[in-house]
Short mmCIF file of C-alpha atoms in Angstrom, two decimals:
data_model
loop_
_atom_site.label_atom_id
_atom_site.label_comp_id
_atom_site.label_asym_id
_atom_site.label_seq_id
_atom_site.Cartn_x
_atom_site.Cartn_y
_atom_site.Cartn_z
CA UNK A 8 -2.81 -20.77 0.47
CA UNK A 9 -0.66 -19.18 3.16
CA UNK A 10 0.67 -20.76 6.31
CA UNK A 11 -1.42 -20.25 9.41
CA UNK A 12 1.07 -21.26 12.07
CA UNK A 13 4.07 -19.06 12.75
CA UNK A 14 6.50 -22.01 12.72
CA UNK A 15 5.74 -22.89 9.12
CA UNK A 16 8.29 -22.17 6.39
CA UNK A 17 5.52 -21.24 3.96
CA UNK A 18 4.81 -17.61 3.14
CA UNK A 19 2.30 -15.87 5.37
CA UNK A 20 1.40 -13.05 2.95
CA UNK A 21 1.98 -11.81 -0.60
CA UNK A 22 4.69 -9.48 0.70
CA UNK A 23 6.42 -12.39 2.44
CA UNK A 24 6.30 -14.44 -0.76
CA UNK A 25 7.63 -11.49 -2.77
CA UNK A 26 10.61 -11.19 -0.41
CA UNK A 27 11.24 -14.94 -0.51
CA UNK A 28 11.31 -14.88 -4.32
CA UNK A 29 13.47 -11.74 -4.47
CA UNK A 30 16.00 -13.43 -2.19
CA UNK A 31 15.82 -16.63 -4.25
CA UNK A 32 16.55 -14.73 -7.48
CA UNK A 33 19.53 -13.01 -5.86
CA UNK A 34 20.86 -16.29 -4.43
CA UNK A 35 20.52 -18.32 -7.61
CA UNK A 36 22.11 -15.57 -9.71
CA UNK A 37 25.38 -16.37 -7.91
CA UNK A 38 25.16 -19.94 -9.21
CA UNK A 39 24.59 -18.69 -12.75
CA UNK A 40 27.61 -16.39 -12.39
CA UNK A 41 29.71 -19.32 -11.16
CA UNK A 42 28.81 -21.18 -14.36
CA UNK A 43 29.83 -18.19 -16.48
CA UNK A 44 33.18 -18.15 -14.64
CA UNK A 45 33.68 -21.86 -15.41
CA UNK A 46 33.27 -21.27 -19.14
CA UNK A 47 36.51 -19.21 -19.28
CA UNK A 48 35.12 -16.96 -22.01
CA UNK A 49 36.90 -14.05 -23.67
CA UNK A 50 36.87 -11.01 -21.36
CA UNK A 51 34.28 -9.01 -23.33
CA UNK A 52 31.85 -11.96 -23.52
CA UNK A 53 32.37 -12.78 -19.83
CA UNK A 54 31.70 -9.17 -18.84
CA UNK A 55 28.60 -8.98 -21.03
CA UNK A 56 27.07 -12.14 -19.56
CA UNK A 57 27.76 -11.07 -15.97
CA UNK A 58 26.25 -7.63 -16.60
CA UNK A 59 23.17 -9.17 -18.19
CA UNK A 60 22.65 -11.50 -15.23
CA UNK A 61 22.86 -8.51 -12.86
CA UNK A 62 20.44 -6.56 -15.08
CA UNK A 63 17.95 -9.44 -15.11
CA UNK A 64 18.15 -9.81 -11.31
CA UNK A 65 17.50 -6.10 -10.86
CA UNK A 66 14.55 -6.01 -13.26
CA UNK A 67 13.03 -9.30 -12.13
CA UNK A 68 13.08 -8.21 -8.50
CA UNK A 69 11.65 -4.80 -9.40
CA UNK A 70 8.80 -6.44 -11.32
CA UNK A 71 8.11 -8.90 -8.50
CA UNK A 72 7.69 -6.02 -6.04
CA UNK A 73 5.88 -3.69 -8.44
CA UNK A 74 3.54 -6.06 -10.30
CA UNK A 75 3.51 -9.29 -8.27
CA UNK A 76 0.26 -8.87 -6.39
CA UNK A 77 -0.71 -12.56 -6.62
CA UNK A 78 1.28 -15.76 -6.22
CA UNK A 79 0.66 -16.68 -9.85
CA UNK A 80 2.02 -13.34 -11.11
CA UNK A 81 5.06 -13.61 -8.85
CA UNK A 82 5.77 -17.13 -10.10
CA UNK A 83 5.47 -16.07 -13.75
CA UNK A 84 7.83 -13.12 -13.24
CA UNK A 85 10.28 -15.28 -11.25
CA UNK A 86 10.28 -18.06 -13.85
CA UNK A 87 10.82 -15.57 -16.67
CA UNK A 88 13.82 -14.12 -14.84
CA UNK A 89 15.26 -17.59 -14.25
CA UNK A 90 14.88 -18.49 -17.93
CA UNK A 91 16.55 -15.26 -19.03
CA UNK A 92 19.47 -15.78 -16.63
CA UNK A 93 19.89 -19.34 -17.93
CA UNK A 94 19.91 -18.04 -21.50
CA UNK A 95 22.64 -15.52 -20.81
CA UNK A 96 24.62 -18.06 -18.78
CA UNK A 97 24.72 -20.66 -21.55
CA UNK A 98 24.64 -18.24 -24.47
CA UNK A 99 22.85 -18.78 -27.71
CA UNK A 100 24.82 -21.27 -29.84
CA UNK A 101 22.48 -21.12 -32.83
CA UNK A 102 21.36 -18.12 -34.80
CA UNK A 103 17.98 -18.43 -36.40
CA UNK A 104 16.99 -16.32 -39.34
CA UNK A 105 13.29 -16.00 -39.92
CA UNK A 106 12.29 -15.08 -43.43
#
């Protein structure tokens, strides 16, 4: 599962994979923020979306470190964070009422 040689780009331990994913979440959040900036939203909506992206990054990374003790768990947490950031970047154009 992990790389054996030291020249490999693959993770060498769970901790290494956690750090790789934490850095990935932080890096990609900047791309999501760039998209929010392109939308030219009203100031309050813009601020809300940026704050939510920061909140999701913080919580996702916390969960990766705290609960991600296997690659599968780390991937699930990471993917959930990515989906949530995408949702707050694009917004929710439709409101569904469940009766």
